XYZ file of C-alpha atoms in Angstrom:
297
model
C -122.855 88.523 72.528
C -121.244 85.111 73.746
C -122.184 82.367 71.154
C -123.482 79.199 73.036
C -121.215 76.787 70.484
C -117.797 78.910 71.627
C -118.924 78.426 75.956
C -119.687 74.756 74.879
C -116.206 74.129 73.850
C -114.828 76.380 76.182
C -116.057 74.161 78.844
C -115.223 70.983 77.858
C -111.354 72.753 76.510
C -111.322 73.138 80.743
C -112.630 69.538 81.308
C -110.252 67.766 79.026
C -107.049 70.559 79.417
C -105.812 69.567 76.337
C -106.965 71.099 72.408
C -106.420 67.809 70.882
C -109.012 65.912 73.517
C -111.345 68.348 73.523
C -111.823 68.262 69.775
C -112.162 64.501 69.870
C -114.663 65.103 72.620
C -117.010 67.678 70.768
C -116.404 65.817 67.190
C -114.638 68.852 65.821
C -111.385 69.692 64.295
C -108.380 70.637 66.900
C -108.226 74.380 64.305
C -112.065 74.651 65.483
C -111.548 74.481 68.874
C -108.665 77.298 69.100
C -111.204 79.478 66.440
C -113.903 79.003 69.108
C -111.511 80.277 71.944
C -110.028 82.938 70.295
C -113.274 84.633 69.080
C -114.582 83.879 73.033
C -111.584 85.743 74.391
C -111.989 88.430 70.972
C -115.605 89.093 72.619
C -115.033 89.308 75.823
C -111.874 91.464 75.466
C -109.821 89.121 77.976
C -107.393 85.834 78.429
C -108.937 82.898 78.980
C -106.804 80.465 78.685
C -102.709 80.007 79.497
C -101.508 77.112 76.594
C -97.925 76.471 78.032
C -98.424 75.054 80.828
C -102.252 74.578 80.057
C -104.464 76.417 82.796
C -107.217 78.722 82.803
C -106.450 82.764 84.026
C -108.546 84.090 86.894
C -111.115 85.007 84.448
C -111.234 81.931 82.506
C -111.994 79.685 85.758
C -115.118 82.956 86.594
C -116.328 82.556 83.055
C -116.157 78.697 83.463
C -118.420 78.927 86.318
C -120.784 80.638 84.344
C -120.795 78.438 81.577
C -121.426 75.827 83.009
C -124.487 76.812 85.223
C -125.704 78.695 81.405
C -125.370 75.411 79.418
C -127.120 73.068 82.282
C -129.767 75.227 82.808
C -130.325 75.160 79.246
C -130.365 71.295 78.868
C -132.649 71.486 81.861
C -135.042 73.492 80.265
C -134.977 72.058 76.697
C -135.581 68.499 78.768
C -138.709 70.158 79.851
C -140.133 71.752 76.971
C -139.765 68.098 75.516
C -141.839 66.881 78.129
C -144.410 69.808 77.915
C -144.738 69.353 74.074
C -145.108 65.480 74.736
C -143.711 64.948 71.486
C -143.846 61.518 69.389
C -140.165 62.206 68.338
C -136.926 62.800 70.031
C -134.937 60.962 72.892
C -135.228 59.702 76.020
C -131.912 58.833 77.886
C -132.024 56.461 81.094
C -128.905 55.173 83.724
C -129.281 52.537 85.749
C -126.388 49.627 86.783
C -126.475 46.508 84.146
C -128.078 44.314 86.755
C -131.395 46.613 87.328
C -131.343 47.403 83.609
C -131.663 43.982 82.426
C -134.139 42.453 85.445
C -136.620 45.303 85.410
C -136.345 47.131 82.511
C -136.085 44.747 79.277
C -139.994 44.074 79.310
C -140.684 47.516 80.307
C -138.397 48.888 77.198
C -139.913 46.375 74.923
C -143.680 47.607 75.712
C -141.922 51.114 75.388
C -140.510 51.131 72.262
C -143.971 49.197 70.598
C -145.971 52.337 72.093
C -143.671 55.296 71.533
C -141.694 54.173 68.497
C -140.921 57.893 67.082
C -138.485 58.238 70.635
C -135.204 57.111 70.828
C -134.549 56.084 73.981
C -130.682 55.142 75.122
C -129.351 53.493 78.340
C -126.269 54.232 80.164
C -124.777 51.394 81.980
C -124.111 52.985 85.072
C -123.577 52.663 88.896
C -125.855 54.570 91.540
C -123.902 57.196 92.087
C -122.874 58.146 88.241
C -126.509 57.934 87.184
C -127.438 60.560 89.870
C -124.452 62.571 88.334
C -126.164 62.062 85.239
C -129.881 63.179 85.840
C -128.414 66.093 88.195
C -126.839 67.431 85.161
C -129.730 66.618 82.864
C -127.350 64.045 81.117
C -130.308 61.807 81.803
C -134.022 61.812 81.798
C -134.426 59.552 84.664
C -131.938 57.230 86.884
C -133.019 53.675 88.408
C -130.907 53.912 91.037
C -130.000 52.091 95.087
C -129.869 53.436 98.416
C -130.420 57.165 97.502
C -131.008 59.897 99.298
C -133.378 62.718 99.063
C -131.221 65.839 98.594
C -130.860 68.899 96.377
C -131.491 69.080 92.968
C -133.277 65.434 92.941
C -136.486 64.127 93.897
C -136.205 59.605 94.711
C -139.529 57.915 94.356
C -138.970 54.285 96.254
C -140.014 51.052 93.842
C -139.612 48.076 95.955
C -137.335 47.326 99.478
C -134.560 45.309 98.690
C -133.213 42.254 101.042
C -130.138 40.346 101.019
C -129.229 37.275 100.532
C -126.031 34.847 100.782
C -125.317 32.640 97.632
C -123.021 29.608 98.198
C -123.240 26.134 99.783
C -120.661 26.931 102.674
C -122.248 29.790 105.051
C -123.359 27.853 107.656
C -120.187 25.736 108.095
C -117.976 28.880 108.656
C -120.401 30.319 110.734
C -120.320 26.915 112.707
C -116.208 27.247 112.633
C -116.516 30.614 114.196
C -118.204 28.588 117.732
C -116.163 25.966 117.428
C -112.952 26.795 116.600
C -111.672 23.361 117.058
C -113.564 22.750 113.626
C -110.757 22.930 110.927
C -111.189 24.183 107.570
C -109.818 23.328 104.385
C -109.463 26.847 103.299
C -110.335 30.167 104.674
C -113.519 31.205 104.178
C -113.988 33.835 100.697
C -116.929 36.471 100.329
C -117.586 37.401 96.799
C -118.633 41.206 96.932
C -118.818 44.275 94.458
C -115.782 46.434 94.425
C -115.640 49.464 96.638
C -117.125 51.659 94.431
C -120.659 50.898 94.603
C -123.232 51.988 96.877
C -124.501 48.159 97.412
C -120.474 47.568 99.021
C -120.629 50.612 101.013
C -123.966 49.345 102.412
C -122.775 45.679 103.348
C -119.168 46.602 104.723
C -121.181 47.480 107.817
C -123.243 44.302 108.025
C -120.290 41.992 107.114
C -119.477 41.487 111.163
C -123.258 40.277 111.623
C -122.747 37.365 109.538
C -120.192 36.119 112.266
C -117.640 34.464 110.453
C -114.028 33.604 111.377
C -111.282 35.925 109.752
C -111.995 35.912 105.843
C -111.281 37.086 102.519
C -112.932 38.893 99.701
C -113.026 38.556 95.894
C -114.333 41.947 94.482
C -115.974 41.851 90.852
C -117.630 44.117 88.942
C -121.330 42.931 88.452
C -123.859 41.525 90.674
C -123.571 38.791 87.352
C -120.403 37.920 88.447
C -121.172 37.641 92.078
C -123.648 34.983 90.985
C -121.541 33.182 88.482
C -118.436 32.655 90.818
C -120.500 31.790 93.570
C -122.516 29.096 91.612
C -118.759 27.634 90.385
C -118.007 27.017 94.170
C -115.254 30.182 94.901
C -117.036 31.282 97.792
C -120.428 32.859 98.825
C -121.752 35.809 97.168
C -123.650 38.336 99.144
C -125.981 40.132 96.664
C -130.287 41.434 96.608
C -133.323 38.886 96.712
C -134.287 39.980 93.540
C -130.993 39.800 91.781
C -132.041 35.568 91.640
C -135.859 36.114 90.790
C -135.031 34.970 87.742
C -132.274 32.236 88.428
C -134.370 28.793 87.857
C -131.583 26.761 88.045
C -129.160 27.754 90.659
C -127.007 25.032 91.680
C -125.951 26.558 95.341
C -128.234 27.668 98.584
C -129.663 30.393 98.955
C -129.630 32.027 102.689
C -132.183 34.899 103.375
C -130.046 37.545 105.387
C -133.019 39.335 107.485
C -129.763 41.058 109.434
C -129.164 42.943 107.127
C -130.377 46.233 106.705
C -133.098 46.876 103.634
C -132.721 49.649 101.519
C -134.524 51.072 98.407
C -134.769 50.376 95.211
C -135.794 53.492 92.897
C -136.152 56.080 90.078
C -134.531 59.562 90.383
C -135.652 62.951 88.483
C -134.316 66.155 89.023
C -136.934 68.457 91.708
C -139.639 69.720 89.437
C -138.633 68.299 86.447
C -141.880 68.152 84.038
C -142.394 64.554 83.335
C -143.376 63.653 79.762
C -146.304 61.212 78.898
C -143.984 58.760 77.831
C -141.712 58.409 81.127
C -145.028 58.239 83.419
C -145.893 54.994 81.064
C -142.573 53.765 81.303
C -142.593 53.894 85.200
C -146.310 52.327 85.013
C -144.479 49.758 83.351
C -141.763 49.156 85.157
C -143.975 48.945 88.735
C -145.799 46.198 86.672
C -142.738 44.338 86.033
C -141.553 44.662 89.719
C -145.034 42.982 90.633
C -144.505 40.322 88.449
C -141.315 38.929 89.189
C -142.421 39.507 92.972
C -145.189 37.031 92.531
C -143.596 34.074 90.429
């Protein structure tokens, strides 16, 4: 019978491909780890694992496969039998990218924690992508998450549209420049943007042309924070979503509605058929309440 601690290591031994990581990893002792291995390959009467160089034999990468359908499956359904139970104590883990985290979610997290105090709820700081990695997996209960798609194994429930706008006090001169090219500038024109590895970026590389500027650069940050702050201290003009400034009082530079652009969604993510607990269902009541509100201030 294969023990579900000896797979677990087993499969993160062929994630990390090195004893020494995946013992940090798991919280165990590097001695542990071989044990776990070498009663796995005791039981199932084969080689499962090359050491010098490290690599897994044919039937180490089959039984790896396995594994790691057996263990997610398993988180999957433990997930649900949470939700089923509705219980007053455990966890509830969320991803979403800092910038939806802290707009929608603070007030929503505050009423959550005063009504549910018995779960412990995390929050991975994530982008789009990596928190549908995460709820796929059953890493995560539930994703806030941009511009996703409906596909196999999750289910995307739309909260609001999201527009664009273009922070910074110089858009319309360089747009004027491009007409009249006889119009000098003191410097070429700079577009503060995420880096490449967002969804938002791969969304507004295609729009960038409609803007109709003359030949420009970009500044790539990491936060739609950061977008705002070097925008606001005059480096360029920051392209980023309406409701990224719904609660910026005291912005300094315009603000240029970009109807151009193409909308896309802002939502939650679940995996298909994924029992919902009481508590998430208030959470999301909650956080459609808080997208109401900061739509009508």
């Amino acid at each position: 019978m294969l023990d579900l601690n000896w797979l677990r290591t087993f499969v993160t031994l062929a994630q990390q491909q090195h004893f020494g990581k995946a013992a940090a990893a798991l919280h165990m002792t590097q001695p542990n780890v071989s044990l776990h291995i070498k009663q796995l390959e005791s039981t199932t009467r084969v080689k499962l694992i090359e050491r010098t160089p490290f690599h897994l034999t044919q039937a180490g990468v089959r039984l790896l496969l396995s594994s790691q359908k057996t263990l997610m499956e398993l988180q999957v359904c433990q997930a649900d039998l949470n939700a089923i139970n509705d219980l007053s104590q455990g966890t509830l883990t969320i991803a979403a990218s800092d910038i939806i985290s802290r707009l929608l979610l603070i007030s929503p997290f505050q009423l959550f924690k005063a009504q549910f105090p018995g779960i412990d709820f995390s929050l991975l700081n994530t982008t789009s992508s990596q928190a549908s990695e995460l709820v796929k997996n059953a890493q995560a209960d539930l994703g806030f998450v941009i511009a996703q798609k409906e596909s196999q194994p999750l289910h995307f429930t739309e909260l609001q549209q999201i527009h664009w706008c273009a922070l910074g006090d110089n858009l319309a001169l360089w747009q004027q420049a491009k007409r009249q090219p006889e119009l000098a500038l003191e410097s070429e024109p700079t577009l503060i943007l995420l880096g490449h590895d967002t969804r938002t970026r791969d969304l507004l590389d295609s729009a960038l042309p409609s803007l109709n500027l003359p030949q420009y650069r970009i500044m790539e940050v990491g936060s739609v924070d950061a977008q705002i702050d070097w925008a606001e201290a005059g480096f360029g003009v920051a392209i980023v979503p309406e409701f990224s400034i719904y609660t910026k009082r005291h912005l300094k530079t315009k603000v240029t509605p970009l109807p151009e652009f193409p909308t896309t969604s802002l939502g939650y993510i679940v995996r298909q058929n994924q029992i919902l607990s009481k508590a998430i269902k208030q959470l999301l009541r909650w956080v459609d309440e808080e997208i109401i509100r900061l739509q009508n201030r």
